[in-house]
């Protein structure tokens, strides 16, 4: 039997990220599933570009992460982002299959879980997204719980979100995070947000109101030898929010369609988001873009504070 030689990790940094690493400049990781599976073209491309601009304006460097032809890219050039935004049939990669895409030289977009793994490997400790995956409604039956939650428990990256996507069971998602020892910190509010809405009706487990305090909290966890990430919930700006009562109607309809069409596994989240986009005549997308931009701004401020 011939012994397999371990392959080297095929990792490439964009010019901008490579230079930032040399200078020790603050870097913010960005996921790519939100581009390929979370939003329709061209809104997805506009969002991908605007979050990068916002991060630069705050004095940090954006690193959009994706697997392209078997190479793990930490930071994409603009043409690569544009190509990704229009690609169809791209894999949606999580902890279970990111190495598969690399080994098999495939292309794939990274979810929150896979982006955390890649960011941590690249020495990046802050990451901005829209909403994390979580415990799905009806998980008692389906056992559908996003790998994002387990990743938060083990990988030391600060994830800035607008809360778990409201299509999920938010109370159960919070219970799971508590059990796994993941701190959930709402930014500048005591009320836990619900993605498109500023309020979930639940109180936030923790709350902090400055980027410096968030950076300090994560450093203190490191000092204690606690592994794992930190979930920041950043409520969507008021002018873009869709009230919870209204969202619940669309979510109910989308969930009913998913059940009727027997959608399962990785397809559930993209299916629901697309359905809600149509049910709200595109309004949910405007809110989604606004909240990702808002999260990118806060993530950049935290990355800058981590460097102080
Ligand atoms: N947030 C969004 N849009 C998205 C996602 C998050 O605003 O498309 C993606 C993220 O990549 C997240 C994934 O990790 O959905 C969760 O998928 P699942 O529920 O299958 O774990
Ligand atoms: Mn799932």
PDB file of C-alpha atoms and ligand atoms in Angstrom:
ATOM      1  CA  UNK A   1       0.000   0.000   0.000  1.00  0.00           C
ATOM      2  CA  UNK A   2       1.343   3.449  -0.838  1.00  0.00           C
ATOM      3  CA  UNK A   3       1.213   6.002   1.884  1.00  0.00           C
ATOM      4  CA  UNK A   4      -0.774   9.113   1.024  1.00  0.00           C
ATOM      5  CA  UNK A   5       1.239  12.326   1.224  1.00  0.00           C
ATOM      6  CA  UNK A   6      -0.634  15.055   3.058  1.00  0.00           C
ATOM      7  CA  UNK A   7      -1.618  17.820   0.659  1.00  0.00           C
ATOM      8  CA  UNK A   8      -0.680  21.412   1.490  1.00  0.00           C
ATOM      9  CA  UNK A   9      -3.584  23.740   2.196  1.00  0.00           C
ATOM     10  CA  UNK A  10      -4.299  25.587  -1.080  1.00  0.00           C
ATOM     11  CA  UNK A  11      -4.782  29.056   0.409  1.00  0.00           C
ATOM     12  CA  UNK A  12      -4.417  32.368  -1.432  1.00  0.00           C
ATOM     13  CA  UNK A  13      -4.692  35.881   0.018  1.00  0.00           C
ATOM     14  CA  UNK A  14      -5.878  38.847  -2.033  1.00  0.00           C
ATOM     15  CA  UNK A  15      -3.222  41.542  -2.496  1.00  0.00           C
ATOM     16  CA  UNK A  16      -5.037  43.849  -0.117  1.00  0.00           C
ATOM     17  CA  UNK A  17      -5.358  41.214   2.633  1.00  0.00           C
ATOM     18  CA  UNK A  18      -1.767  40.018   2.237  1.00  0.00           C
ATOM     19  CA  UNK A  19      -0.547  43.610   2.646  1.00  0.00           C
ATOM     20  CA  UNK A  20      -2.807  44.124   5.682  1.00  0.00           C
ATOM     21  CA  UNK A  21      -1.363  40.991   7.312  1.00  0.00           C
ATOM     22  CA  UNK A  22       2.192  42.315   6.835  1.00  0.00           C
ATOM     23  CA  UNK A  23       1.325  45.700   8.410  1.00  0.00           C
ATOM     24  CA  UNK A  24      -0.824  44.128  11.123  1.00  0.00           C
ATOM     25  CA  UNK A  25      -3.822  46.173   9.946  1.00  0.00           C
ATOM     26  CA  UNK A  26      -7.345  45.247  11.113  1.00  0.00           C
ATOM     27  CA  UNK A  27      -9.112  42.767   8.813  1.00  0.00           C
ATOM     28  CA  UNK A  28     -12.810  41.795   8.656  1.00  0.00           C
ATOM     29  CA  UNK A  29     -13.848  38.452   7.169  1.00  0.00           C
ATOM     30  CA  UNK A  30     -17.009  38.217   5.026  1.00  0.00           C
ATOM     31  CA  UNK A  31     -18.898  35.088   3.994  1.00  0.00           C
ATOM     32  CA  UNK A  32     -19.898  34.150   0.445  1.00  0.00           C
ATOM     33  CA  UNK A  33     -23.017  31.975   0.908  1.00  0.00           C
ATOM     34  CA  UNK A  34     -24.986  35.143   1.466  1.00  0.00           C
ATOM     35  CA  UNK A  35     -23.867  36.161  -2.067  1.00  0.00           C
ATOM     36  CA  UNK A  36     -24.563  32.861  -3.854  1.00  0.00           C
ATOM     37  CA  UNK A  37     -27.505  31.455  -1.880  1.00  0.00           C
ATOM     38  CA  UNK A  38     -28.856  34.301   0.233  1.00  0.00           C
ATOM     39  CA  UNK A  39     -29.749  37.026  -2.244  1.00  0.00           C
ATOM     40  CA  UNK A  40     -30.693  37.280  -5.930  1.00  0.00           C
ATOM     41  CA  UNK A  41     -28.456  38.964  -8.547  1.00  0.00           C
ATOM     42  CA  UNK A  42     -27.766  41.900  -8.873  1.00  0.00           C
ATOM     43  CA  UNK A  43     -28.688  42.866  -5.273  1.00  0.00           C
ATOM     44  CA  UNK A  44     -26.155  40.313  -3.994  1.00  0.00           C
ATOM     45  CA  UNK A  45     -23.300  41.915  -5.961  1.00  0.00           C
ATOM     46  CA  UNK A  46     -24.223  45.435  -4.883  1.00  0.00           C
ATOM     47  CA  UNK A  47     -24.253  44.223  -1.263  1.00  0.00           C
ATOM     48  CA  UNK A  48     -20.909  42.396  -1.609  1.00  0.00           C
ATOM     49  CA  UNK A  49     -19.294  45.553  -2.966  1.00  0.00           C
ATOM     50  CA  UNK A  50     -20.886  48.006  -0.559  1.00  0.00           C
ATOM     51  CA  UNK A  51     -19.867  46.041   2.570  1.00  0.00           C
ATOM     52  CA  UNK A  52     -16.255  46.020   1.366  1.00  0.00           C
ATOM     53  CA  UNK A  53     -16.384  49.796   0.843  1.00  0.00           C
ATOM     54  CA  UNK A  54     -17.880  50.366   4.296  1.00  0.00           C
ATOM     55  CA  UNK A  55     -15.139  48.282   5.951  1.00  0.00           C
ATOM     56  CA  UNK A  56     -12.414  50.255   4.132  1.00  0.00           C
ATOM     57  CA  UNK A  57     -14.037  53.555   5.157  1.00  0.00           C
ATOM     58  CA  UNK A  58     -13.656  52.471   8.792  1.00  0.00           C
ATOM     59  CA  UNK A  59      -9.928  51.864   8.338  1.00  0.00           C
ATOM     60  CA  UNK A  60     -10.065  48.065   8.098  1.00  0.00           C
ATOM     61  CA  UNK A  61      -9.528  45.644   5.220  1.00  0.00           C
ATOM     62  CA  UNK A  62     -12.304  43.339   3.894  1.00  0.00           C
ATOM     63  CA  UNK A  63     -11.612  39.647   3.268  1.00  0.00           C
ATOM     64  CA  UNK A  64     -14.474  37.960   1.426  1.00  0.00           C
ATOM     65  CA  UNK A  65     -13.898  34.211   1.700  1.00  0.00           C
ATOM     66  CA  UNK A  66     -14.781  31.526  -0.874  1.00  0.00           C
ATOM     67  CA  UNK A  67     -13.432  28.337  -2.457  1.00  0.00           C
ATOM     68  CA  UNK A  68     -12.755  28.766  -6.181  1.00  0.00           C
ATOM     69  CA  UNK A  69     -11.545  25.783  -8.206  1.00  0.00           C
ATOM     70  CA  UNK A  70     -10.164  24.086  -5.126  1.00  0.00           C
ATOM     71  CA  UNK A  71      -8.391  27.138  -3.706  1.00  0.00           C
ATOM     72  CA  UNK A  72      -9.334  28.772  -0.429  1.00  0.00           C
ATOM     73  CA  UNK A  73      -9.417  32.500  -1.128  1.00  0.00           C
ATOM     74  CA  UNK A  74      -9.015  34.910   1.778  1.00  0.00           C
ATOM     75  CA  UNK A  75     -10.093  38.129   0.096  1.00  0.00           C
ATOM     76  CA  UNK A  76     -11.434  38.226  -3.445  1.00  0.00           C
ATOM     77  CA  UNK A  77     -10.581  40.607  -6.266  1.00  0.00           C
ATOM     78  CA  UNK A  78     -13.589  42.533  -7.615  1.00  0.00           C
ATOM     79  CA  UNK A  79     -13.842  40.399 -10.779  1.00  0.00           C
ATOM     80  CA  UNK A  80     -13.977  37.251  -8.637  1.00  0.00           C
ATOM     81  CA  UNK A  81     -16.813  38.691  -6.553  1.00  0.00           C
ATOM     82  CA  UNK A  82     -18.698  39.641  -9.722  1.00  0.00           C
ATOM     83  CA  UNK A  83     -18.260  36.127 -11.126  1.00  0.00           C
ATOM     84  CA  UNK A  84     -19.345  34.479  -7.881  1.00  0.00           C
ATOM     85  CA  UNK A  85     -22.469  36.654  -7.686  1.00  0.00           C
ATOM     86  CA  UNK A  86     -23.670  35.236 -11.025  1.00  0.00           C
ATOM     87  CA  UNK A  87     -22.582  31.615 -10.642  1.00  0.00           C
ATOM     88  CA  UNK A  88     -25.218  28.925 -10.360  1.00  0.00           C
ATOM     89  CA  UNK A  89     -24.896  25.487  -8.793  1.00  0.00           C
ATOM     90  CA  UNK A  90     -22.108  26.568  -6.438  1.00  0.00           C
ATOM     91  CA  UNK A  91     -21.676  24.315  -3.382  1.00  0.00           C
ATOM     92  CA  UNK A  92     -22.792  25.702  -0.014  1.00  0.00           C
ATOM     93  CA  UNK A  93     -19.896  24.793   2.264  1.00  0.00           C
ATOM     94  CA  UNK A  94     -19.933  24.232   5.988  1.00  0.00           C
ATOM     95  CA  UNK A  95     -17.559  22.434   8.404  1.00  0.00           C
ATOM     96  CA  UNK A  96     -18.585  19.066   6.935  1.00  0.00           C
ATOM     97  CA  UNK A  97     -17.591  19.794   3.347  1.00  0.00           C
ATOM     98  CA  UNK A  98     -15.174  22.740   3.032  1.00  0.00           C
ATOM     99  CA  UNK A  99     -12.186  20.364   2.910  1.00  0.00           C
ATOM    100  CA  UNK A 100     -14.076  18.191   0.404  1.00  0.00           C
ATOM    101  CA  UNK A 101     -14.355  21.141  -2.008  1.00  0.00           C
ATOM    102  CA  UNK A 102     -10.604  21.818  -1.632  1.00  0.00           C
ATOM    103  CA  UNK A 103      -9.584  18.172  -2.043  1.00  0.00           C
ATOM    104  CA  UNK A 104     -11.849  17.691  -5.069  1.00  0.00           C
ATOM    105  CA  UNK A 105     -10.928  21.073  -6.613  1.00  0.00           C
ATOM    106  CA  UNK A 106     -14.496  22.311  -6.586  1.00  0.00           C
ATOM    107  CA  UNK A 107     -15.944  25.792  -6.093  1.00  0.00           C
ATOM    108  CA  UNK A 108     -18.113  26.668  -3.156  1.00  0.00           C
ATOM    109  CA  UNK A 109     -19.432  29.488  -1.048  1.00  0.00           C
ATOM    110  CA  UNK A 110     -18.663  29.500   2.655  1.00  0.00           C
ATOM    111  CA  UNK A 111     -21.420  29.633   5.282  1.00  0.00           C
ATOM    112  CA  UNK A 112     -20.913  31.241   8.678  1.00  0.00           C
ATOM    113  CA  UNK A 113     -19.373  27.995   9.997  1.00  0.00           C
ATOM    114  CA  UNK A 114     -16.932  27.531   7.092  1.00  0.00           C
ATOM    115  CA  UNK A 115     -16.048  31.244   7.020  1.00  0.00           C
ATOM    116  CA  UNK A 116     -15.174  31.102  10.728  1.00  0.00           C
ATOM    117  CA  UNK A 117     -12.893  28.109  10.105  1.00  0.00           C
ATOM    118  CA  UNK A 118     -11.141  29.852   7.206  1.00  0.00           C
ATOM    119  CA  UNK A 119     -10.873  33.196   9.005  1.00  0.00           C
ATOM    120  CA  UNK A 120      -9.392  31.584  12.080  1.00  0.00           C
ATOM    121  CA  UNK A 121      -6.876  29.664   9.939  1.00  0.00           C
ATOM    122  CA  UNK A 122      -5.903  32.985   8.315  1.00  0.00           C
ATOM    123  CA  UNK A 123      -5.491  34.756  11.657  1.00  0.00           C
ATOM    124  CA  UNK A 124      -8.610  36.923  11.277  1.00  0.00           C
ATOM    125  CA  UNK A 125     -10.698  37.333  14.416  1.00  0.00           C
ATOM    126  CA  UNK A 126     -13.686  39.448  13.337  1.00  0.00           C
ATOM    127  CA  UNK A 127     -16.350  38.496  10.800  1.00  0.00           C
ATOM    128  CA  UNK A 128     -19.474  40.292   9.544  1.00  0.00           C
ATOM    129  CA  UNK A 129     -22.553  38.540   8.169  1.00  0.00           C
ATOM    130  CA  UNK A 130     -26.330  39.008   7.950  1.00  0.00           C
ATOM    131  CA  UNK A 131     -27.930  36.395  10.160  1.00  0.00           C
ATOM    132  CA  UNK A 132     -26.473  33.179  11.494  1.00  0.00           C
ATOM    133  CA  UNK A 133     -28.066  29.773  11.039  1.00  0.00           C
ATOM    134  CA  UNK A 134     -29.679  28.205  14.100  1.00  0.00           C
ATOM    135  CA  UNK A 135     -32.304  25.812  15.398  1.00  0.00           C
ATOM    136  CA  UNK A 136     -35.081  25.499  12.820  1.00  0.00           C
ATOM    137  CA  UNK A 137     -38.750  25.619  13.801  1.00  0.00           C
ATOM    138  CA  UNK A 138     -39.902  22.029  14.171  1.00  0.00           C
ATOM    139  CA  UNK A 139     -36.370  20.853  14.997  1.00  0.00           C
ATOM    140  CA  UNK A 140     -37.950  18.420  17.513  1.00  0.00           C
ATOM    141  CA  UNK A 141     -38.982  16.450  14.419  1.00  0.00           C
ATOM    142  CA  UNK A 142     -36.409  17.353  11.746  1.00  0.00           C
ATOM    143  CA  UNK A 143     -33.306  17.732  13.972  1.00  0.00           C
ATOM    144  CA  UNK A 144     -32.351  20.622  11.665  1.00  0.00           C
ATOM    145  CA  UNK A 145     -29.818  22.641  13.648  1.00  0.00           C
ATOM    146  CA  UNK A 146     -27.267  24.743  11.756  1.00  0.00           C
ATOM    147  CA  UNK A 147     -23.598  23.826  12.109  1.00  0.00           C
ATOM    148  CA  UNK A 148     -23.049  27.587  12.655  1.00  0.00           C
ATOM    149  CA  UNK A 149     -23.971  27.154  16.327  1.00  0.00           C
ATOM    150  CA  UNK A 150     -21.456  24.401  17.025  1.00  0.00           C
ATOM    151  CA  UNK A 151     -18.792  26.434  15.200  1.00  0.00           C
ATOM    152  CA  UNK A 152     -19.409  29.438  17.440  1.00  0.00           C
ATOM    153  CA  UNK A 153     -18.756  27.137  20.393  1.00  0.00           C
ATOM    154  CA  UNK A 154     -15.337  26.072  19.149  1.00  0.00           C
ATOM    155  CA  UNK A 155     -13.724  28.651  16.835  1.00  0.00           C
ATOM    156  CA  UNK A 156     -12.414  31.942  18.256  1.00  0.00           C
ATOM    157  CA  UNK A 157     -13.976  34.488  15.911  1.00  0.00           C
ATOM    158  CA  UNK A 158     -16.282  37.411  16.776  1.00  0.00           C
ATOM    159  CA  UNK A 159     -19.321  37.077  14.497  1.00  0.00           C
ATOM    160  CA  UNK A 160     -21.326  40.260  13.938  1.00  0.00           C
ATOM    161  CA  UNK A 161     -24.903  39.469  12.863  1.00  0.00           C
ATOM    162  CA  UNK A 162     -28.404  40.920  13.147  1.00  0.00           C
ATOM    163  CA  UNK A 163     -29.341  37.889  15.245  1.00  0.00           C
ATOM    164  CA  UNK A 164     -30.385  34.454  14.010  1.00  0.00           C
ATOM    165  CA  UNK A 165     -32.555  34.565  10.901  1.00  0.00           C
ATOM    166  CA  UNK A 166     -36.154  35.065  12.024  1.00  0.00           C
ATOM    167  CA  UNK A 167     -37.260  32.017  10.016  1.00  0.00           C
ATOM    168  CA  UNK A 168     -35.689  30.014  12.869  1.00  0.00           C
ATOM    169  CA  UNK A 169     -36.848  29.133  16.365  1.00  0.00           C
ATOM    170  CA  UNK A 170     -35.114  31.984  18.186  1.00  0.00           C
ATOM    171  CA  UNK A 171     -35.755  30.831  21.793  1.00  0.00           C
ATOM    172  CA  UNK A 172     -34.357  27.357  21.012  1.00  0.00           C
ATOM    173  CA  UNK A 173     -31.379  28.897  19.205  1.00  0.00           C
ATOM    174  CA  UNK A 174     -30.578  30.956  22.329  1.00  0.00           C
ATOM    175  CA  UNK A 175     -30.935  27.846  24.537  1.00  0.00           C
ATOM    176  CA  UNK A 176     -28.518  25.921  22.320  1.00  0.00           C
ATOM    177  CA  UNK A 177     -25.964  28.740  22.397  1.00  0.00           C
ATOM    178  CA  UNK A 178     -26.237  28.970  26.173  1.00  0.00           C
ATOM    179  CA  UNK A 179     -25.669  25.233  26.565  1.00  0.00           C
ATOM    180  CA  UNK A 180     -22.605  25.389  24.333  1.00  0.00           C
ATOM    181  CA  UNK A 181     -21.205  28.378  26.217  1.00  0.00           C
ATOM    182  CA  UNK A 182     -21.454  30.932  23.416  1.00  0.00           C
ATOM    183  CA  UNK A 183     -21.887  34.500  24.678  1.00  0.00           C
ATOM    184  CA  UNK A 184     -24.696  36.355  22.905  1.00  0.00           C
ATOM    185  CA  UNK A 185     -24.215  40.113  23.085  1.00  0.00           C
ATOM    186  CA  UNK A 186     -26.704  42.596  21.678  1.00  0.00           C
ATOM    187  CA  UNK A 187     -25.130  45.849  20.587  1.00  0.00           C
ATOM    188  CA  UNK A 188     -26.496  48.893  22.335  1.00  0.00           C
ATOM    189  CA  UNK A 189     -29.831  47.312  23.315  1.00  0.00           C
ATOM    190  CA  UNK A 190     -31.273  44.988  25.954  1.00  0.00           C
ATOM    191  CA  UNK A 191     -33.721  43.512  23.472  1.00  0.00           C
ATOM    192  CA  UNK A 192     -32.631  40.638  21.286  1.00  0.00           C
ATOM    193  CA  UNK A 193     -33.188  41.405  17.573  1.00  0.00           C
ATOM    194  CA  UNK A 194     -34.822  39.111  15.005  1.00  0.00           C
ATOM    195  CA  UNK A 195     -32.943  39.853  11.768  1.00  0.00           C
ATOM    196  CA  UNK A 196     -35.480  41.870   9.709  1.00  0.00           C
ATOM    197  CA  UNK A 197     -36.981  43.241  12.944  1.00  0.00           C
ATOM    198  CA  UNK A 198     -35.298  45.119  15.788  1.00  0.00           C
ATOM    199  CA  UNK A 199     -37.145  43.021  18.340  1.00  0.00           C
ATOM    200  CA  UNK A 200     -37.695  39.316  18.918  1.00  0.00           C
ATOM    201  CA  UNK A 201     -39.737  39.773  22.083  1.00  0.00           C
ATOM    202  CA  UNK A 202     -36.832  38.233  24.037  1.00  0.00           C
ATOM    203  CA  UNK A 203     -34.313  39.923  26.261  1.00  0.00           C
ATOM    204  CA  UNK A 204     -30.703  39.648  25.191  1.00  0.00           C
ATOM    205  CA  UNK A 205     -28.514  37.449  27.428  1.00  0.00           C
ATOM    206  CA  UNK A 206     -25.820  40.175  27.413  1.00  0.00           C
ATOM    207  CA  UNK A 207     -25.508  43.693  26.081  1.00  0.00           C
ATOM    208  CA  UNK A 208     -22.564  46.027  25.337  1.00  0.00           C
ATOM    209  CA  UNK A 209     -22.532  49.462  23.782  1.00  0.00           C
ATOM    210  CA  UNK A 210     -19.067  50.070  22.387  1.00  0.00           C
ATOM    211  CA  UNK A 211     -16.696  48.261  19.998  1.00  0.00           C
ATOM    212  CA  UNK A 212     -13.934  48.617  22.599  1.00  0.00           C
ATOM    213  CA  UNK A 213     -16.030  46.825  25.238  1.00  0.00           C
ATOM    214  CA  UNK A 214     -16.688  43.964  22.814  1.00  0.00           C
ATOM    215  CA  UNK A 215     -12.972  43.642  21.995  1.00  0.00           C
ATOM    216  CA  UNK A 216     -12.145  43.709  25.693  1.00  0.00           C
ATOM    217  CA  UNK A 217     -14.702  40.999  26.490  1.00  0.00           C
ATOM    218  CA  UNK A 218     -13.263  38.633  23.871  1.00  0.00           C
ATOM    219  CA  UNK A 219      -9.715  39.288  25.150  1.00  0.00           C
ATOM    220  CA  UNK A 220     -10.851  38.480  28.678  1.00  0.00           C
ATOM    221  CA  UNK A 221     -12.288  35.159  27.495  1.00  0.00           C
ATOM    222  CA  UNK A 222      -8.941  34.357  25.867  1.00  0.00           C
ATOM    223  CA  UNK A 223      -7.179  35.226  29.142  1.00  0.00           C
ATOM    224  CA  UNK A 224      -9.389  32.697  30.909  1.00  0.00           C
ATOM    225  CA  UNK A 225      -8.548  30.067  28.332  1.00  0.00           C
ATOM    226  CA  UNK A 226     -12.133  29.842  27.061  1.00  0.00           C
ATOM    227  CA  UNK A 227     -12.222  28.710  23.468  1.00  0.00           C
ATOM    228  CA  UNK A 228     -14.825  29.637  20.918  1.00  0.00           C
ATOM    229  CA  UNK A 229     -16.450  32.645  19.360  1.00  0.00           C
ATOM    230  CA  UNK A 230     -18.679  35.471  20.376  1.00  0.00           C
ATOM    231  CA  UNK A 231     -22.023  36.234  18.761  1.00  0.00           C
ATOM    232  CA  UNK A 232     -22.851  39.906  18.396  1.00  0.00           C
ATOM    233  CA  UNK A 233     -26.462  40.759  17.557  1.00  0.00           C
ATOM    234  CA  UNK A 234     -26.692  44.194  15.974  1.00  0.00           C
ATOM    235  CA  UNK A 235     -30.291  45.363  15.481  1.00  0.00           C
ATOM    236  CA  UNK A 236     -31.188  46.474  11.945  1.00  0.00           C
ATOM    237  CA  UNK A 237     -31.418  50.302  11.605  1.00  0.00           C
ATOM    238  CA  UNK A 238     -34.948  51.522  12.398  1.00  0.00           C
ATOM    239  CA  UNK A 239     -35.636  53.009   8.972  1.00  0.00           C
ATOM    240  CA  UNK A 240     -35.148  49.610   7.322  1.00  0.00           C
ATOM    241  CA  UNK A 241     -36.849  47.313   9.814  1.00  0.00           C
ATOM    242  CA  UNK A 242     -39.921  45.255   8.964  1.00  0.00           C
ATOM    243  CA  UNK A 243     -42.013  44.823  12.131  1.00  0.00           C
ATOM    244  CA  UNK A 244     -42.063  41.346  13.634  1.00  0.00           C
ATOM    245  CA  UNK A 245     -45.843  40.859  13.406  1.00  0.00           C
ATOM    246  CA  UNK A 246     -45.700  41.562   9.673  1.00  0.00           C
ATOM    247  CA  UNK A 247     -42.660  39.308   9.102  1.00  0.00           C
ATOM    248  CA  UNK A 248     -44.346  36.435  10.959  1.00  0.00           C
ATOM    249  CA  UNK A 249     -47.073  36.340   8.294  1.00  0.00           C
ATOM    250  CA  UNK A 250     -44.545  35.956   5.456  1.00  0.00           C
ATOM    251  CA  UNK A 251     -42.433  33.480   7.444  1.00  0.00           C
ATOM    252  CA  UNK A 252     -45.524  31.334   8.114  1.00  0.00           C
ATOM    253  CA  UNK A 253     -46.355  31.248   4.408  1.00  0.00           C
ATOM    254  CA  UNK A 254     -42.768  30.463   3.402  1.00  0.00           C
ATOM    255  CA  UNK A 255     -42.556  27.639   5.949  1.00  0.00           C
ATOM    256  CA  UNK A 256     -45.825  26.184   4.631  1.00  0.00           C
ATOM    257  CA  UNK A 257     -44.436  26.221   1.055  1.00  0.00           C
ATOM    258  CA  UNK A 258     -41.227  24.531   2.209  1.00  0.00           C
ATOM    259  CA  UNK A 259     -43.239  21.791   3.846  1.00  0.00           C
ATOM    260  CA  UNK A 260     -45.494  21.332   0.820  1.00  0.00           C
ATOM    261  CA  UNK A 261     -42.472  21.092  -1.477  1.00  0.00           C
ATOM    262  CA  UNK A 262     -40.624  18.819   0.973  1.00  0.00           C
ATOM    263  CA  UNK A 263     -37.522  20.998   1.067  1.00  0.00           C
ATOM    264  CA  UNK A 264     -34.844  19.602   3.407  1.00  0.00           C
ATOM    265  CA  UNK A 265     -31.186  19.933   4.434  1.00  0.00           C
ATOM    266  CA  UNK A 266     -29.013  22.706   3.025  1.00  0.00           C
ATOM    267  CA  UNK A 267     -31.799  23.881   0.730  1.00  0.00           C
ATOM    268  CA  UNK A 268     -34.112  24.977   3.546  1.00  0.00           C
ATOM    269  CA  UNK A 269     -32.526  28.346   4.373  1.00  0.00           C
ATOM    270  CA  UNK A 270     -32.035  29.510   0.727  1.00  0.00           C
ATOM    271  CA  UNK A 271     -35.590  28.364  -0.113  1.00  0.00           C
ATOM    272  CA  UNK A 272     -37.148  30.329   2.751  1.00  0.00           C
ATOM    273  CA  UNK A 273     -35.134  33.483   2.042  1.00  0.00           C
ATOM    274  CA  UNK A 274     -36.096  33.401  -1.642  1.00  0.00           C
ATOM    275  CA  UNK A 275     -39.738  32.799  -0.807  1.00  0.00           C
ATOM    276  CA  UNK A 276     -39.794  35.723   1.604  1.00  0.00           C
ATOM    277  CA  UNK A 277     -38.096  37.935  -1.000  1.00  0.00           C
ATOM    278  CA  UNK A 278     -41.020  37.284  -3.356  1.00  0.00           C
ATOM    279  CA  UNK A 279     -43.714  37.534  -0.666  1.00  0.00           C
ATOM    280  CA  UNK A 280     -42.422  40.965   0.382  1.00  0.00           C
ATOM    281  CA  UNK A 281     -41.958  42.098  -3.241  1.00  0.00           C
ATOM    282  CA  UNK A 282     -38.245  42.605  -2.629  1.00  0.00           C
ATOM    283  CA  UNK A 283     -38.578  44.614   0.569  1.00  0.00           C
ATOM    284  CA  UNK A 284     -36.928  41.862   2.650  1.00  0.00           C
ATOM    285  CA  UNK A 285     -33.845  42.161   0.436  1.00  0.00           C
ATOM    286  CA  UNK A 286     -33.513  45.910   1.070  1.00  0.00           C
ATOM    287  CA  UNK A 287     -33.670  45.201   4.792  1.00  0.00           C
ATOM    288  CA  UNK A 288     -31.214  42.321   4.473  1.00  0.00           C
ATOM    289  CA  UNK A 289     -28.705  44.507   2.598  1.00  0.00           C
ATOM    290  CA  UNK A 290     -29.087  47.340   5.126  1.00  0.00           C
ATOM    291  CA  UNK A 291     -28.454  45.058   8.077  1.00  0.00           C
ATOM    292  CA  UNK A 292     -25.371  43.451   6.512  1.00  0.00           C
ATOM    293  CA  UNK A 293     -23.980  46.937   5.832  1.00  0.00           C
ATOM    294  CA  UNK A 294     -24.720  47.934   9.416  1.00  0.00           C
ATOM    295  CA  UNK A 295     -22.932  44.793  10.646  1.00  0.00           C
ATOM    296  CA  UNK A 296     -19.919  45.418   8.406  1.00  0.00           C
ATOM    297  CA  UNK A 297     -19.516  48.877   9.935  1.00  0.00           C
ATOM    298  CA  UNK A 298     -19.636  47.543  13.499  1.00  0.00           C
ATOM    299  CA  UNK A 299     -17.326  44.620  12.676  1.00  0.00           C
ATOM    300  CA  UNK A 300     -14.741  47.032  11.260  1.00  0.00           C
ATOM    301  CA  UNK A 301     -14.946  49.167  14.407  1.00  0.00           C
ATOM    302  CA  UNK A 302     -14.433  46.048  16.544  1.00  0.00           C
ATOM    303  CA  UNK A 303     -11.474  44.930  14.397  1.00  0.00           C
ATOM    304  CA  UNK A 304      -9.906  48.378  14.824  1.00  0.00           C
ATOM    305  CA  UNK A 305     -10.532  48.191  18.607  1.00  0.00           C
ATOM    306  CA  UNK A 306      -8.964  44.698  18.764  1.00  0.00           C
ATOM    307  CA  UNK A 307      -5.767  46.269  17.387  1.00  0.00           C
ATOM    308  CA  UNK A 308      -5.576  49.024  20.013  1.00  0.00           C
TER     309      UNK A 308
HETATM  310  N1  LIG B   1     -27.548  35.220   6.501  1.00  0.00           N
HETATM  311  C1  LIG B   1     -28.168  35.820   5.460  1.00  0.00           C
HETATM  312  N2  LIG B   1     -28.271  35.091   4.313  1.00  0.00           N
HETATM  313  C2  LIG B   1     -27.748  33.841   4.193  1.00  0.00           C
HETATM  314  C3  LIG B   1     -27.093  33.225   5.303  1.00  0.00           C
HETATM  315  C4  LIG B   1     -27.025  33.983   6.432  1.00  0.00           C
HETATM  316  O1  LIG B   1     -28.602  36.970   5.569  1.00  0.00           O
HETATM  317  O2  LIG B   1     -27.833  33.259   3.127  1.00  0.00           O
HETATM  318  C5  LIG B   1     -26.454  31.864   5.184  1.00  0.00           C
HETATM  319  C6  LIG B   1     -25.189  31.851   6.041  1.00  0.00           C
HETATM  320  O3  LIG B   1     -24.129  31.429   5.213  1.00  0.00           O
HETATM  321  C7  LIG B   1     -25.468  30.821   7.122  1.00  0.00           C
HETATM  322  C8  LIG B   1     -26.340  29.875   6.371  1.00  0.00           C
HETATM  323  O4  LIG B   1     -24.297  30.226   7.608  1.00  0.00           O
HETATM  324  O5  LIG B   1     -27.216  30.756   5.653  1.00  0.00           O
HETATM  325  C9  LIG B   1     -27.058  28.932   7.300  1.00  0.00           C
HETATM  326  O6  LIG B   1     -27.497  27.833   6.578  1.00  0.00           O
HETATM  327  P1  LIG B   1     -28.029  26.524   7.324  1.00  0.00           P
HETATM  328  O7  LIG B   1     -29.288  27.002   8.022  1.00  0.00           O
HETATM  329  O8  LIG B   1     -28.297  25.525   6.222  1.00  0.00           O
HETATM  330  O9  LIG B   1     -26.959  26.090   8.259  1.00  0.00           O
HETATM  331 MN1  LIG B   2     -29.757  22.888   8.272  1.00  0.00          MN
END
